[in-house]
Coordinates of C-alpha atoms in Angstrom, one line a residue:
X1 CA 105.8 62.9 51.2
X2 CA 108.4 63.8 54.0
X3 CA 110.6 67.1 52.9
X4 CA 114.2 66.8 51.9
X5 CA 115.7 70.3 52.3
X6 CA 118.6 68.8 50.1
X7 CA 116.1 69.1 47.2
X8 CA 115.7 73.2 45.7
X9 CA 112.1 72.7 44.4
X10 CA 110.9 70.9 47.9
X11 CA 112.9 73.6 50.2
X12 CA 111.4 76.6 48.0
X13 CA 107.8 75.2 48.6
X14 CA 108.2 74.7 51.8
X15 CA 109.6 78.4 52.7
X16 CA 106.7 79.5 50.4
X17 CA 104.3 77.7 52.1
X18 CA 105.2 78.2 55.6
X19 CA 105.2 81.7 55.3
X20 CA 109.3 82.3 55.4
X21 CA 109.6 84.1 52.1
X22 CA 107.1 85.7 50.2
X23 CA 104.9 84.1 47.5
X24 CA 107.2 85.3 44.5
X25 CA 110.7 85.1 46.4
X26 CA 113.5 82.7 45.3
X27 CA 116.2 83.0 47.7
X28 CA 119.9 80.8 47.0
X29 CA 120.2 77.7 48.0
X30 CA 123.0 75.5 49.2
X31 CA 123.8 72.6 50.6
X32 CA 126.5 72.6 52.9
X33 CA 128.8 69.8 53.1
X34 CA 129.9 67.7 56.1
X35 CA 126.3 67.1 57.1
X36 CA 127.0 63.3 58.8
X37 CA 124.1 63.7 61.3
X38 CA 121.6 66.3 59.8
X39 CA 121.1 67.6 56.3
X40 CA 122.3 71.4 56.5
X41 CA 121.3 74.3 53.7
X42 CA 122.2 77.8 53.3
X43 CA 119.4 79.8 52.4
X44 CA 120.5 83.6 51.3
X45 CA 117.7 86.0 50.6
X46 CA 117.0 88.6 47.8
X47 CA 117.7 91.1 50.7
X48 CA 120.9 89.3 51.9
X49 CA 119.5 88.3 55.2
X50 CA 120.9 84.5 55.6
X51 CA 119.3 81.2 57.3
X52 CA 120.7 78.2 57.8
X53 CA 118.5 75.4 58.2
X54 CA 119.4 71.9 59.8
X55 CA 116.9 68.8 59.3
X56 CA 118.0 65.7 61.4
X57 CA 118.3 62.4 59.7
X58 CA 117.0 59.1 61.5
X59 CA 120.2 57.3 60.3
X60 CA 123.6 59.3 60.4
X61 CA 125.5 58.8 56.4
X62 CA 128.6 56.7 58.3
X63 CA 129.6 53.4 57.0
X64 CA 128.1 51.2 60.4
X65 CA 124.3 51.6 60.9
X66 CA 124.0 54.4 63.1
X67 CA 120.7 55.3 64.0
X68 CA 119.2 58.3 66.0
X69 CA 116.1 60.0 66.8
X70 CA 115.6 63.1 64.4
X71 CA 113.9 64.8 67.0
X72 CA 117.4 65.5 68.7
X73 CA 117.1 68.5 66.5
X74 CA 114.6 69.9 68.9
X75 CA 117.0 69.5 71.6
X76 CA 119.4 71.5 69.7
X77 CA 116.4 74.2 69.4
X78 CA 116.5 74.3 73.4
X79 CA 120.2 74.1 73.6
X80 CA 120.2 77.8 71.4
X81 CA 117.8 79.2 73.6
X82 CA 119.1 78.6 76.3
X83 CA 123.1 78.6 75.5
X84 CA 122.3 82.5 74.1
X85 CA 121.4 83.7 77.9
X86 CA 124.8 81.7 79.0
X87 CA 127.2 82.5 77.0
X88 CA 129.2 85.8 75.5
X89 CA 126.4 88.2 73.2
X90 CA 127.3 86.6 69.6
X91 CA 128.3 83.4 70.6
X92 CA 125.1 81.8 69.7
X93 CA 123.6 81.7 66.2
X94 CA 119.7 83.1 67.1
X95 CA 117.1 80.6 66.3
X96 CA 114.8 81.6 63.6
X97 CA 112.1 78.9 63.6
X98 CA 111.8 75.1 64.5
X99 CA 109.2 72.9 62.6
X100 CA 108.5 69.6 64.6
X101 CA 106.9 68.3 62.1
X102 CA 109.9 68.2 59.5
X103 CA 112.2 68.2 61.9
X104 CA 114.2 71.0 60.9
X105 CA 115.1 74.1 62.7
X106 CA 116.2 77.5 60.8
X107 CA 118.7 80.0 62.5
X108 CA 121.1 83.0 61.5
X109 CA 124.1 82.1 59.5
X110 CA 127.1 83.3 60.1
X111 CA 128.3 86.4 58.6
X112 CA 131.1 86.3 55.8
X113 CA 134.6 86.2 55.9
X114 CA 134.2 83.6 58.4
X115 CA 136.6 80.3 58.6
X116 CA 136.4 77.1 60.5
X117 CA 138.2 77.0 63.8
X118 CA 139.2 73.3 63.0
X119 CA 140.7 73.9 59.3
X120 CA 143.0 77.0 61.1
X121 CA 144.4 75.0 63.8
X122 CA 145.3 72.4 60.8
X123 CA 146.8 75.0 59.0
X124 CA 149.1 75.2 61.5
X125 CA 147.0 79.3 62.7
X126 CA 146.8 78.6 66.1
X127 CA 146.2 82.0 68.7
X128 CA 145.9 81.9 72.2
X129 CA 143.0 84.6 72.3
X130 CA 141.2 81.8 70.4
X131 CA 141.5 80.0 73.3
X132 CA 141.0 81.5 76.1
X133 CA 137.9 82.3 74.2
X134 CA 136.9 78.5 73.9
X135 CA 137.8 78.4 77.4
X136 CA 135.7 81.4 78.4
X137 CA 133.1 80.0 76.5
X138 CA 132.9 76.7 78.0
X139 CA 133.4 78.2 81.8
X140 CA 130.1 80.1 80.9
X141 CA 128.3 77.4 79.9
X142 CA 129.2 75.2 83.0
X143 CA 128.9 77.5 85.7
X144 CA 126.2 79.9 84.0
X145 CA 124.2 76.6 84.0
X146 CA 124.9 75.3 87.6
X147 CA 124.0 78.6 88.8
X148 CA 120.7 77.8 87.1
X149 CA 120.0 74.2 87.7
X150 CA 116.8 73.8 89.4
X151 CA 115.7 75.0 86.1
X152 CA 118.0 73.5 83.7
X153 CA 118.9 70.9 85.0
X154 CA 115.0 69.0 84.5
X155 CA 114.9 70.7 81.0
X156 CA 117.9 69.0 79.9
X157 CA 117.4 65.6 82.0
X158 CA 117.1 63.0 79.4
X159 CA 120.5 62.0 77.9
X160 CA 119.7 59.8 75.2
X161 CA 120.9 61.4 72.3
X162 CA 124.1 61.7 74.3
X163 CA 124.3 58.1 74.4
X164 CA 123.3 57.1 71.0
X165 CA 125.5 59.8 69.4
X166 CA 128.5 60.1 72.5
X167 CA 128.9 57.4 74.6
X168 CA 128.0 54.3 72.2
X169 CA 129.2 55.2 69.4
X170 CA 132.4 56.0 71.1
X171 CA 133.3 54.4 73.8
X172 CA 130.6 51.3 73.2
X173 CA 131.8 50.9 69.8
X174 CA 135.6 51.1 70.5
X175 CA 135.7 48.7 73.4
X176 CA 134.0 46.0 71.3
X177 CA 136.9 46.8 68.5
X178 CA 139.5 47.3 71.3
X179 CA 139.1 44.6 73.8
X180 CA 142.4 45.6 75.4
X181 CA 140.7 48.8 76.0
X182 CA 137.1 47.2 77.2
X183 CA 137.7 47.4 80.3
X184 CA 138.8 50.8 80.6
X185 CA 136.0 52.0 78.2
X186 CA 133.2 50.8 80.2
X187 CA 134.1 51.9 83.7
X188 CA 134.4 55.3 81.9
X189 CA 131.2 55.0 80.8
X190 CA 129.9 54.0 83.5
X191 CA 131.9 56.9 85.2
X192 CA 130.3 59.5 83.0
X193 CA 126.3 58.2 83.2
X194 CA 126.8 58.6 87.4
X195 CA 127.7 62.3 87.0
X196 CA 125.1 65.0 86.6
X197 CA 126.8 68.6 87.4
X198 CA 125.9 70.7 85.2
X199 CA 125.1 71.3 81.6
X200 CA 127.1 69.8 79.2
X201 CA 127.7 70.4 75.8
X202 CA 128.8 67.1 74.4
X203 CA 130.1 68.5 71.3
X204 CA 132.9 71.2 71.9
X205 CA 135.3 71.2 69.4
X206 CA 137.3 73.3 67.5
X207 CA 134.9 71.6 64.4
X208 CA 131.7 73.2 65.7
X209 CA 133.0 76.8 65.9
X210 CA 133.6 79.3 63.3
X211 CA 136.2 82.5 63.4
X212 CA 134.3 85.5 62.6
X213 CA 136.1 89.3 63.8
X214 CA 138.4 87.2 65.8
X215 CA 135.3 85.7 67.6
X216 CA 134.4 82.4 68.1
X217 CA 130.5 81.2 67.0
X218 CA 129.9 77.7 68.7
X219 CA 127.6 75.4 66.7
X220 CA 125.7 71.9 66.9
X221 CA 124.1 71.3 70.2
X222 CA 122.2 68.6 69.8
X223 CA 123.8 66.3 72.3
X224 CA 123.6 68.8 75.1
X225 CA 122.4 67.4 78.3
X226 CA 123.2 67.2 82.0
X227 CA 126.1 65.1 82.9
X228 CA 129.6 65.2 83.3
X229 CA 131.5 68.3 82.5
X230 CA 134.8 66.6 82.2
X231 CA 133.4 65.0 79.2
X232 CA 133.4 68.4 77.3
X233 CA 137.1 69.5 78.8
X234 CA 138.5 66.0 77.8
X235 CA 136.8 66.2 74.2
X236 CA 138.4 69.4 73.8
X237 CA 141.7 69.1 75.0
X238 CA 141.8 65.7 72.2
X239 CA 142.0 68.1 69.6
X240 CA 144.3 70.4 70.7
X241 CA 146.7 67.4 71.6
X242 CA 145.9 65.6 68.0
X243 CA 146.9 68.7 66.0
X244 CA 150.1 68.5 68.7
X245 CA 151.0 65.2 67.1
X246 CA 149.8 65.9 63.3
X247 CA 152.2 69.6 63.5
X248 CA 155.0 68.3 65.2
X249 CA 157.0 71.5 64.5
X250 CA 154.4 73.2 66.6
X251 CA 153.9 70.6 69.1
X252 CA 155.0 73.0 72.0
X253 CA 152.4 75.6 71.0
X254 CA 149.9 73.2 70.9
X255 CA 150.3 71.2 73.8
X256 CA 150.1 75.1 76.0
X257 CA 147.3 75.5 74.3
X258 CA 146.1 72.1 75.5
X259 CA 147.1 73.5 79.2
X260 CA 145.2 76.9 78.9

């Protein structure tokens, strides 16, 4: 039977059996919600040390049938690795263990008091130092990883997750719905396959990182690949410009933000 880390009894076991707690240890268990691609659990231990641990899931829980590869999660595996030599010390949650037979990788969870850099900016708690952080962050990815790209850029080479999670789900998906659009869409993706710069997260949003000591932790890399850099700057700068148009009183703020 295939695990479930959703399931207590099947997680415990499996921890247990793998050798990741002792024999007698029953650590907490939660399931963390917002899991639309991967099934996502907080494991705390007796000594406080925390895991979390992400299993991917063939099909994503969206209302089309969206289907993936759930051995993207060892792609997000590499993308730790290899973003924790890249970016700012802390950045990176360190990976723990990967199993590629349950698909499912365990890392460090983040420490508490920690808050979600999305849920802030909706709240209207928007500070520059946050960004130029993002902005560091993403300048040390790109450039940290040209600098290393007759390395990296074989490692990270294939780009299919990219397109069955970025490009066809997006772009694909809203040029059939938007035939006004089509045309536009698909030179754009067509635009973006013919690139390949640098390493590229595919994910950076204010969604993936978390606020802890006035730091940003970036998180989810399991699109990362090497392509177009412009996609992560223009995925970016979309949500600093949507919270521009959902707080209009702080529109300005938002939109220099959007600039930085």
């Amino acid at each position: 039977m295939s695990l479930d880390i959703e399931n207590p009894l099947e997680l415990l076991a499996y921890l247990r059996r793998e050798g990741h707690i002792g024999a007698a240890e029953t650590p907490e268990m939660q399931t963390l919600a917002g899991g639309v691609s991967n099934r996502t659990v907080l494991v705390t231990r007796e000594s406080g040390e925390a895991w979390v641990l992400k299993q991917a899931l063939a099909k994503l829980r969206v209302q089309v049938d969206w289907f993936s590869s759930p051995t993207r999660v060892h792609r997000e595996a590499t993308g730790l690795r290899t973003l924790a030599a890249l970016t700012p010390p802390g950045t990176i949650p360190a990976l723990l263990f990967e199993d590629h037979t349950a698909h499912l990788i365990g890392m460090t969870a983040v420490a508490q008091p920690h808050a979600n850099w999305k849920q802030m900016l909706l709240a209207g708690q928007l500070e520059l130092d946050h960004v130029a952080q993002f902005g560091r962050i993403l300048a040390s990815i790109h450039g940290g990883a040209w600098r290393r790209r007759a390395t990296l850029a074989p490692q990270f080479s294939d780009r299919s997750f990219f397109e069955s999670l970025r490009l066809e789900p997006y772009y694909g998906y809203t040029a059939e719905q938007l035939p006004q659009a089509a045309g536009f869409l698909r030179t754009l993706i067509a635009q973006t396959r013919q690139r390949a710069q640098t390493l590229v997260h595919g994910d950076y949003s204010p969604k993936n990182v978390l606020v802890y000591n006035g730091r940003l932790v970036l998180l989810d890399h399991e699109v990362i690949h090497w392509g177009d850099p412009a996609f992560d700057i223009g995925f970016a700068m979309t949500h600093f410009l949507s919270k521009a148009h959902y707080l209009p009183d702080q529109r300005l703020d938002f939109a220099q933000a959007a600039r930085a």
